Coordinates of C-alpha atoms in Angstrom, one line a residue:
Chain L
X252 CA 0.0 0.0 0.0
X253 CA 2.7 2.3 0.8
X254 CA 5.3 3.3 -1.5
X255 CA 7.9 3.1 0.9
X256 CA 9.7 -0.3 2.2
X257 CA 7.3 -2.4 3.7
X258 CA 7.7 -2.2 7.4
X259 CA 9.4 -5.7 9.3
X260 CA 6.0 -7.3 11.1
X261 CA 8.3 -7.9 14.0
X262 CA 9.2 -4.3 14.2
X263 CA 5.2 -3.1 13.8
X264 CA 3.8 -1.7 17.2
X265 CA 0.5 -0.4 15.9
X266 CA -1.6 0.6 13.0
X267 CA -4.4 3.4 13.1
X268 CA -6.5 5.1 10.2
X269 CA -6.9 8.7 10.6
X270 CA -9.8 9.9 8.2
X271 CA -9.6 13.0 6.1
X272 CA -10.8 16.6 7.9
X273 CA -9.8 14.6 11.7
X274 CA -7.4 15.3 14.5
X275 CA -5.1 13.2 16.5
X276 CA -2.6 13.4 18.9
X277 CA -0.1 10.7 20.7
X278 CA 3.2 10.2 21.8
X279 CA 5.9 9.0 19.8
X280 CA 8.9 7.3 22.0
X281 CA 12.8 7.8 20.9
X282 CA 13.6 5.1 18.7
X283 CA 10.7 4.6 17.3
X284 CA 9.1 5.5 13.7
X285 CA 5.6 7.1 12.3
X286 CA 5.1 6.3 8.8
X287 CA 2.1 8.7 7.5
X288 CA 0.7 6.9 4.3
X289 CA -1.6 9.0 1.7
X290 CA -4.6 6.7 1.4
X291 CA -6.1 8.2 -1.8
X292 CA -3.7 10.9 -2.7
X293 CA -3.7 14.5 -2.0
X294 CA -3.6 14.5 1.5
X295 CA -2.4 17.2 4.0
X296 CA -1.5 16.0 7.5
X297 CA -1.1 19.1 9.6
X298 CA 1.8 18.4 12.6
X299 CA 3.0 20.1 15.4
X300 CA 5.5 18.2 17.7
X301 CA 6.7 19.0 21.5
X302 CA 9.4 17.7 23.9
X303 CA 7.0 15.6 26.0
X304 CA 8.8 16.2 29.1
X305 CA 9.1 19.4 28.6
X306 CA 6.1 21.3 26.4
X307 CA 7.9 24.8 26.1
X308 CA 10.0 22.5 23.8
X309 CA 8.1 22.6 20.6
X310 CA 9.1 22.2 16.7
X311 CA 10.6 25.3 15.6
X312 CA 10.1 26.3 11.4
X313 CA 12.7 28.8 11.1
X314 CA 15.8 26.7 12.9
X315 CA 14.7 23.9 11.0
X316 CA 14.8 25.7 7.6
X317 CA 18.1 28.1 7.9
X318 CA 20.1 25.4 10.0
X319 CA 19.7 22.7 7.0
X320 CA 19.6 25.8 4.2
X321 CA 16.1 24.5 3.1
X322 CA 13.1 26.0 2.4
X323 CA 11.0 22.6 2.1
X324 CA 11.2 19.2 4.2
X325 CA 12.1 16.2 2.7
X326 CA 13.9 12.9 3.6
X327 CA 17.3 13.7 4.8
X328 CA 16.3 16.5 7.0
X329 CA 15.5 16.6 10.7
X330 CA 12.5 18.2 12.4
X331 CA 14.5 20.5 15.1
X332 CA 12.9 22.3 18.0
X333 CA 13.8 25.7 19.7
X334 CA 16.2 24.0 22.3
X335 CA 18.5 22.8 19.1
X336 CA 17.5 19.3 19.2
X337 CA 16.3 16.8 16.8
X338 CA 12.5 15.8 17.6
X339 CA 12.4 13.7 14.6
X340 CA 14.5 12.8 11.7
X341 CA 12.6 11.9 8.1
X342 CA 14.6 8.7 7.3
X343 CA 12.4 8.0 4.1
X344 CA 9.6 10.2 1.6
X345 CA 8.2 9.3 -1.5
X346 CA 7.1 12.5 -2.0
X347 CA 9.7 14.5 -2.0
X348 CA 7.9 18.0 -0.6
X349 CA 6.5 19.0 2.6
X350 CA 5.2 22.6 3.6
X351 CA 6.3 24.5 6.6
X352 CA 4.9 27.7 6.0
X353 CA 1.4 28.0 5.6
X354 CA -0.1 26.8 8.3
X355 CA -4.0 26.0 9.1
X356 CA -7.0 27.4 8.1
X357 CA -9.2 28.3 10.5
X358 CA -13.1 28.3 11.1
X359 CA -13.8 31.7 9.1
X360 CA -11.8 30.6 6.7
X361 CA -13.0 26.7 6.3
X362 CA -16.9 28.1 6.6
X363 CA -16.0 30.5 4.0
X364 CA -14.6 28.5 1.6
X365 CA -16.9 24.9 2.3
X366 CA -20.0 25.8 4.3
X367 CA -20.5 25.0 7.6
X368 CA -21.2 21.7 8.6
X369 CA -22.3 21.3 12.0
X370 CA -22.9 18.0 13.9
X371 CA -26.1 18.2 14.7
X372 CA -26.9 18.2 10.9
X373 CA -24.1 16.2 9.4
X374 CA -22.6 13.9 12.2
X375 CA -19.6 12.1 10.9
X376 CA -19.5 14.1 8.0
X377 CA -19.6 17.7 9.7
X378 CA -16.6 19.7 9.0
X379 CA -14.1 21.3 11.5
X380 CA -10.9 23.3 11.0
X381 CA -7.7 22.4 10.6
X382 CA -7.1 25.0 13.3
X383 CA -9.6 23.5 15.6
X384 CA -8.8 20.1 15.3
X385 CA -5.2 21.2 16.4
X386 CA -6.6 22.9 19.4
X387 CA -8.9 20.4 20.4
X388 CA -6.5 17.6 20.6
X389 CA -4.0 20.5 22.6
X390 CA -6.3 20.9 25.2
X391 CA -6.3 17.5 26.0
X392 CA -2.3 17.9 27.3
X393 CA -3.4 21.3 28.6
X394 CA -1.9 23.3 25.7
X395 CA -3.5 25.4 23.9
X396 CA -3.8 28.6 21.5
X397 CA 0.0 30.2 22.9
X398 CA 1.4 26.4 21.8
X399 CA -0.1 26.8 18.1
X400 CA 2.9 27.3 16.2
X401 CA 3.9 27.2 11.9
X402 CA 3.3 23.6 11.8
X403 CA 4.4 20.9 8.8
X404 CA 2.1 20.2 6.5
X405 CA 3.2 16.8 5.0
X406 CA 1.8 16.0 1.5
X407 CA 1.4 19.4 0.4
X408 CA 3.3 22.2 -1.7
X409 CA 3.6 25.3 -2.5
X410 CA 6.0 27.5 -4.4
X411 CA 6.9 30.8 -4.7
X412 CA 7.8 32.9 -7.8
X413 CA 10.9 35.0 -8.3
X414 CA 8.4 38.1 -6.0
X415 CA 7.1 35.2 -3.3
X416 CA 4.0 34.8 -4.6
X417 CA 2.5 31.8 -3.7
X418 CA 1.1 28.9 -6.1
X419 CA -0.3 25.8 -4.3
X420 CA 0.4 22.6 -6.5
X421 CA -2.4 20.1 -7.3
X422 CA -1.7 16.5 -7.4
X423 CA 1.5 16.9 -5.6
X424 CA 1.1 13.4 -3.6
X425 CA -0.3 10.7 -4.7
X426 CA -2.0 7.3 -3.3
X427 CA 0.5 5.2 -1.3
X428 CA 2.7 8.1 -1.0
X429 CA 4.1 8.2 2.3
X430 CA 6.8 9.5 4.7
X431 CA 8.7 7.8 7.6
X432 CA 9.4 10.1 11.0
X433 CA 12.3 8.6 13.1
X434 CA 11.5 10.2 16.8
X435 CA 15.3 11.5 18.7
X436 CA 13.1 12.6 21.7
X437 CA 9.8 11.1 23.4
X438 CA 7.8 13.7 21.6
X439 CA 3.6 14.5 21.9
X440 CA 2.7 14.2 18.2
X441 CA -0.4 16.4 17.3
X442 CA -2.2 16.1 14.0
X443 CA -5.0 17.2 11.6
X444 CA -5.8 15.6 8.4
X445 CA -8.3 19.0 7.2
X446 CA -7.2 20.2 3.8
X447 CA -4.4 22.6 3.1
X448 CA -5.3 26.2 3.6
X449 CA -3.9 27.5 0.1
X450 CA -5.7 24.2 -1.3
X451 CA -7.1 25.3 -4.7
X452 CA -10.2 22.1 -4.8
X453 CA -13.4 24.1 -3.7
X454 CA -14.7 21.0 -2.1
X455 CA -14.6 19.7 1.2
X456 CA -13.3 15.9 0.9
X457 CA -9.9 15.8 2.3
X458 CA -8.0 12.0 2.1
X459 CA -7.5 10.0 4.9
X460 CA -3.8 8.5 5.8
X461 CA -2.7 5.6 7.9
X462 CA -0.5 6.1 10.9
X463 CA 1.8 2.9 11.4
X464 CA 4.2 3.0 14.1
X465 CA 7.2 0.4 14.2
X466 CA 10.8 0.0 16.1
X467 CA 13.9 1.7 14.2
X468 CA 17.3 0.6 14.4
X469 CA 19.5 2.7 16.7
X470 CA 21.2 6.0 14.8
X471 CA 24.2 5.1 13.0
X472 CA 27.4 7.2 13.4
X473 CA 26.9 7.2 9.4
X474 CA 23.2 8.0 9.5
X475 CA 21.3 9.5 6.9
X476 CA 19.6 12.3 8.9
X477 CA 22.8 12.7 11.2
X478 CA 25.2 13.2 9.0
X479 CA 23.5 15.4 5.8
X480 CA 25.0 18.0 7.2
X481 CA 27.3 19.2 9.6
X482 CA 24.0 21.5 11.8
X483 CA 22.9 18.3 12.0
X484 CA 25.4 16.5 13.5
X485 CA 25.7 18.9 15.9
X486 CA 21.7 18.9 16.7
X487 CA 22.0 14.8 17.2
X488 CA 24.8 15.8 19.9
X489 CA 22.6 17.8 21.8
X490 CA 20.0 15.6 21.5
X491 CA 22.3 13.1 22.7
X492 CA 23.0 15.2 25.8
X493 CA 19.6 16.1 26.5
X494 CA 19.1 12.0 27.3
X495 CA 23.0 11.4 29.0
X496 CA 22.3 9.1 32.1
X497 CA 19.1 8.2 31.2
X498 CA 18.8 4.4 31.3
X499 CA 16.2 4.9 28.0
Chain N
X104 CA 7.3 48.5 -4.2
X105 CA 9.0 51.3 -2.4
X106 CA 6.8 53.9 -0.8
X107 CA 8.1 56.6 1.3
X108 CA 6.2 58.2 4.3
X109 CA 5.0 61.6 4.6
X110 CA 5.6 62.0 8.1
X111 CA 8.2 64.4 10.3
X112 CA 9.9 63.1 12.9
X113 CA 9.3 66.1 14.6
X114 CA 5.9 65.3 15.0
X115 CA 6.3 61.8 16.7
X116 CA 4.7 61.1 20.3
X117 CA 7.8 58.9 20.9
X118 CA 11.5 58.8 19.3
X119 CA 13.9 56.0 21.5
X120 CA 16.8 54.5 19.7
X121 CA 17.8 50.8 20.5
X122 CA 21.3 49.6 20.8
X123 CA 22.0 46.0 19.0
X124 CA 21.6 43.0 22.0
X125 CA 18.6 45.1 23.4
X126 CA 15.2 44.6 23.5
X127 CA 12.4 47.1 23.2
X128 CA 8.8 47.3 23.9
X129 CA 5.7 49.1 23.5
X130 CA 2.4 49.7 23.0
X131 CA 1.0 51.5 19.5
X132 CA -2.9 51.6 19.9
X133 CA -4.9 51.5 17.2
X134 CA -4.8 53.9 14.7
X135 CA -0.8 55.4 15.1
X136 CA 2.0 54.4 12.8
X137 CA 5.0 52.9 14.0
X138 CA 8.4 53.3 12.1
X139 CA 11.3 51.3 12.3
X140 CA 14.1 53.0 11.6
X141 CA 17.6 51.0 10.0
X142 CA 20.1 53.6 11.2
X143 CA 23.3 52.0 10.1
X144 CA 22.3 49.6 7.2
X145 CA 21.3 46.2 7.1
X146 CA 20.5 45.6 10.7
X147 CA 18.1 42.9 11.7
X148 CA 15.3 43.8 13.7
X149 CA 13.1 40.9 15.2
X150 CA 9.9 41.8 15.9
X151 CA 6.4 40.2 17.4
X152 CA 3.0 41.9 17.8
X153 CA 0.6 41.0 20.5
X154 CA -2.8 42.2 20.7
X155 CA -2.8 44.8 24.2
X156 CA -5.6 43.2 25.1
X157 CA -4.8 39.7 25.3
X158 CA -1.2 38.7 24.1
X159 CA -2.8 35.3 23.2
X160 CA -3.8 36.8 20.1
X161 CA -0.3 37.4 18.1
X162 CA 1.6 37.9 15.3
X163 CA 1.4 34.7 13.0
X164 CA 3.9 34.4 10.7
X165 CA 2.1 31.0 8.8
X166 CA -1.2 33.0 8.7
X167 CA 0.6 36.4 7.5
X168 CA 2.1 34.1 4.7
X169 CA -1.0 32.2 3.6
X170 CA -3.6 34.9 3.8
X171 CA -1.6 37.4 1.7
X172 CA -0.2 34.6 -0.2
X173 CA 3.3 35.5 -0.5
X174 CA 6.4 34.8 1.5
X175 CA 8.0 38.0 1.7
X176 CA 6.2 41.7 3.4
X177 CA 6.3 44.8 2.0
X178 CA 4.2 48.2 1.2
X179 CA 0.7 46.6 1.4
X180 CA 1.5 43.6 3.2
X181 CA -1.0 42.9 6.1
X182 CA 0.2 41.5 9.1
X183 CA -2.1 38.8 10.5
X184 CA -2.6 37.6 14.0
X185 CA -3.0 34.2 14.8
X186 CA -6.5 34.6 15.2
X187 CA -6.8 35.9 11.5
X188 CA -7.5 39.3 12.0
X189 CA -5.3 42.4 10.7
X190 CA -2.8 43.6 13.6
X191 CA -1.0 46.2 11.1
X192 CA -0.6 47.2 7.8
X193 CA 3.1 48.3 6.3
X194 CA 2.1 51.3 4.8
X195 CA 5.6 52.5 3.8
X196 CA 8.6 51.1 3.4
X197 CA 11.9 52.2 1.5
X198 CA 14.3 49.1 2.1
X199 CA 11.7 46.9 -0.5
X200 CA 11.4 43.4 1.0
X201 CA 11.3 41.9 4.7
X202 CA 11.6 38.1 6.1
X203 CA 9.2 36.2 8.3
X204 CA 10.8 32.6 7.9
X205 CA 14.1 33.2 9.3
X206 CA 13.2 33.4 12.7
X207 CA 14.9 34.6 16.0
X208 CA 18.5 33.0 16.3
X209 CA 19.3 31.7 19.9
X210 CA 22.0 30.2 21.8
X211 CA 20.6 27.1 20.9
X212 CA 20.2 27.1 17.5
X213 CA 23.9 28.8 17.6
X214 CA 25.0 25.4 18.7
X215 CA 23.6 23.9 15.9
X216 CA 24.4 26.7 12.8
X217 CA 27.8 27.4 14.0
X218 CA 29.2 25.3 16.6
X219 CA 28.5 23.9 19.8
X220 CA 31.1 25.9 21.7
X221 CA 28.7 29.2 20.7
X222 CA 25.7 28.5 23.1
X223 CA 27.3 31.5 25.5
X224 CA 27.3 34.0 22.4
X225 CA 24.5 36.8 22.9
X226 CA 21.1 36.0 21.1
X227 CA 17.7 37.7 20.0
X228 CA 15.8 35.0 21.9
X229 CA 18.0 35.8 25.0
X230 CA 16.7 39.3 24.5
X231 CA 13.7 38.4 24.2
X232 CA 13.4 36.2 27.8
X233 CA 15.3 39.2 29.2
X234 CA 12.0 41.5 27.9
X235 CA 10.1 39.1 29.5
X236 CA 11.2 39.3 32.7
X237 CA 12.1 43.1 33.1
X238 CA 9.8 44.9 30.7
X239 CA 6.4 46.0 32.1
X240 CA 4.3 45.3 28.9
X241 CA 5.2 41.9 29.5
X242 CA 5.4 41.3 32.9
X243 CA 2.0 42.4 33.6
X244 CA 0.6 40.2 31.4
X245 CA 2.8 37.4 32.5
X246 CA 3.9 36.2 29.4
X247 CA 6.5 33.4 28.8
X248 CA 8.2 31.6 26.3
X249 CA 5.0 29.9 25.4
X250 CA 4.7 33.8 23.7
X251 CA 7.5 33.7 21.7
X252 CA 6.4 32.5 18.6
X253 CA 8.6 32.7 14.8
X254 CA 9.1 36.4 14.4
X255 CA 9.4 39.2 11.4
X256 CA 12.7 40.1 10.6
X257 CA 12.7 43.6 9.4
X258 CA 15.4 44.3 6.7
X259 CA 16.4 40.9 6.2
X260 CA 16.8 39.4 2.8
X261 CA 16.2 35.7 2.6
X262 CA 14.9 34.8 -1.0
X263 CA 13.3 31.5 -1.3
X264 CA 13.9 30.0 -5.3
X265 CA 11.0 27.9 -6.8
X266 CA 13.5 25.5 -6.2
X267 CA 13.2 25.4 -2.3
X268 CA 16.8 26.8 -2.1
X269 CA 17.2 29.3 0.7
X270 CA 19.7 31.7 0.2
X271 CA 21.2 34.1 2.7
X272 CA 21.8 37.1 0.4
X273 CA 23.3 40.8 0.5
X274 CA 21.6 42.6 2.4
X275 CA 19.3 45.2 0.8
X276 CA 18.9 47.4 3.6
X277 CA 20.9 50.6 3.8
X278 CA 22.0 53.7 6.5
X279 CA 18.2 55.7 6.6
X280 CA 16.2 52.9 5.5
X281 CA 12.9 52.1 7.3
X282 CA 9.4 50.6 7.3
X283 CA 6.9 52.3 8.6
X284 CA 3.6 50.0 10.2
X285 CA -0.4 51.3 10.6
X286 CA -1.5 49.8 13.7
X287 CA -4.8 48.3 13.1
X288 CA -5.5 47.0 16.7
X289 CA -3.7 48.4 19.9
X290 CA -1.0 46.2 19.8
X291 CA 2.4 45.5 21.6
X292 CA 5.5 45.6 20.0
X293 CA 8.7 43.4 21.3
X294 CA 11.7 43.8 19.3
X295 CA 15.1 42.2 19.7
X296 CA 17.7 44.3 17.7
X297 CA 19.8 41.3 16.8
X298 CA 23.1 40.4 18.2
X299 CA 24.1 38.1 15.8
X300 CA 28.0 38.2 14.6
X301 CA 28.1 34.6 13.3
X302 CA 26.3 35.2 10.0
X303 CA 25.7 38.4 7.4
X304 CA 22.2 39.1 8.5
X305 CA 24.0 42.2 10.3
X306 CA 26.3 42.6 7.9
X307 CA 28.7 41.1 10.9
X308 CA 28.4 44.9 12.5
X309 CA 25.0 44.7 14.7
X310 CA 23.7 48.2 15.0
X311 CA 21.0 50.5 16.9
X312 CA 17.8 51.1 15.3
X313 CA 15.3 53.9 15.9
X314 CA 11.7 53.8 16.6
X315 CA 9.2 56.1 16.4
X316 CA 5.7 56.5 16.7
X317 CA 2.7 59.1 15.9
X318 CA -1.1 59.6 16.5

């Protein structure tokens, strides 16, 4: 199903579907991997990751983009926080192009664009933010609205022209597309599946992706991640540190 | 586009310069014009916005990006708060081109860009827990870290290629340059005036800005 190598069934710790428009949150251990697969193609899974030991630790966008010299994620690069370490690493993409800038669309926005859906009217197939999913699923580790930073948004793209205007591209992931997030830190994982908010399809009827997490091998001195560049390397160290003495 | 300002200094309600490694804030209710002014040339100035009435409302960079649908701000350029409503407009500006994705640098992301011995080096997000602690705007409405969110960087020039390639250019910034903000809410204003010697976003000289503000 997923484009990537299949995951080792002794290395498989669970499997979960997360619908299209939906919201989830969890923690992700050190050493272990998320795969997000695209279901149908053109997906957008909305993340946000914190230190779960520490919540003022939170994936920072701008270290993670001028450290590595990037202005798009892809496999090879490492998901840093504010603190300068490595909350997750992306080992493997078959995409090749995930968005950090654009964040969520909100209520006004979503209401705007698809017409509300409300509950009461439209149970499982009502419609709620990409914003408010994230919040909802914050509140339930007592974070909230000050902890909403410029999330990823894995699947999606957009590029700017030579003036930074911005063009969102259509049929930039496809079914079985996926991506594999190698955790450096026990880190709260927080997501929405709601469409993309520069997403040019005027219709509510965003895909669904499965969440698989498995064991990963421990981080080679040659890894992938660690050693693509020499900001990197050092992020791994103080990663490293951060855990020193721990018997984890 | 370039636009320059019409107004004097002479008729500005405030007028404080701020050395490089400071912090400043401030609160520019709705309606007044804020400038910032480079002095020196190509001086990074990292700046947040908080709504004065509940500093839970903020600057978003992601939002300001998406809803104008562009990645850089200039004349025009509406900056949105996290909420989606319009904290400021830039309604003149004569440097041509500003950054929101390069962020505050720190002593921990100094570890990481330049080397691990750098952590004691001085840093905008230093300033910026310093502000927290000592400057009244934010001490009475005990803001922390969980405030700091990715800032503006006035003056700096970080092109993006269709590519994906970042590239720390020149800077385009020069001595007398400045951008000049319509306050659209009351808002507070913290700035760090950057510190950084490590990389060219100060042109390796970090310098004092000025700031001014009228009704």
């Amino acid at each position: 199903m997923s484009l990537l190598k299949p995951i080792p069934p002794d290395r498989l710790l669970w499997e979960e579907l997360l619908p299209g428009g939906r919201h989830w949150s969890g923690l992700m251990r050190r050493g272990t991997v998320l795969r997000l697969t695209d279901l149908r193609g053109g997906a957008n899974v909305s993340a946000l990751f914190y230190n779960h030991e520490e919540k003022l630790e939170r994936y920072n966008m701008p270290d993670t983009l001028k450290s590595q010299h990037t202005a798009f994620l892809t496999a090879g690069h490492t998901l840093q926080s504010d603190m300068g370490r490595v909350l997750c690493s992306i080992t493997a993409c078959s995409v090749g192009w995930h968005d950090t800038w654009c964040g969520v669309a909100d209520g006004a926005m979503t209401d705007a664009r698809y017409g509300e859906r409300r509950f009461q009217q439209h149970r499982n197939a009502m419609i709620r933010s990409g914003r408010d999913g994230l919040l909802i699923e914050l509140a339930k580790w007592g974070l909230g609205a000050r902890d909403l930073v410029p999330n990823v948004n894995f699947f999606s793209k957009v590029v700017p022209d030579a003036d930074g205007v911005l063009s969102y591209v259509e049929g930039h992931s496809r079914e079985g597309d996926a991506v594999d997030l190698r955790f450096e830190m026990n880190t709260l994982v927080v997501l929405s599946t709601a469409p993309h908010p520069l997403d040019t399809n005027p219709t509510w009827d965003p895909a669904g992706v499965k969440l698989s997490a498995w064991r990963a091998d421990p981080v080679a001195a040659d890894d992938l991640c660690r050693t693509s560049c020499a900001q990197n390397g050092r992020a791994f160290v103080n990663t490293e540190r951060f855990y020193a003495g721990a018997a984890c | 586009m370039l636009i320059e300002s019409p107004l004097d200094a002479k008729d500005a309600v405030l007028d404080e310069v701020c050395e490089a490694g400071a912090p400043w804030m401030a609160t520019v209710k709705r309606g007044q014009t804020l400038r910032i002014l480079d002095l020196e040339g190509n001086q990074a100035v990292d700046t947040l916005f908080y709504s004065a009435a509940d500093p839970e409302e903020r600057y978003s960079a992601a939002d300001t990006i998406a809803r104008n649908g562009r990645l850089y701000l200039s004349a025009g350029t509406k900056l949105y708060s996290s909420e989606g409503r319009v904290m400021l407009t830039i309604v003149a500006d004569t440097c041509g081109q500003h950054d929101t994705l390069g962020g505050a640098c720190s002593a921990e992301s100094n570890t990481t860009r330049y080397a691990l011995d750098k952590r004691p080096m001085h840093s905008c997000r230093d300033s910026f827990m310093y502000a927290l602690c000592t400057c009244h705007d934010a001490t009475s409405r005990r803001m922390s870290k969980r405030d700091i969110a990715p800032n503006i960087n006035f003056f700096m020039n970080v092109p993006v290629s269709p590519e994906g390639h970042l590239s720390f250019a020149d800077g385009i910034s020069a001595p007398g340059k400045y951008v000049e903000l319509k306050a659209e809410m009351d808002v507070v204003v913290l700035i760090s005036n950057c510190p950084q010697l490590n990389n060219p976003c100060n042109a390796y000289n970090p310098t004092p800005v000025r700031l001014l503000v009228w009704d």
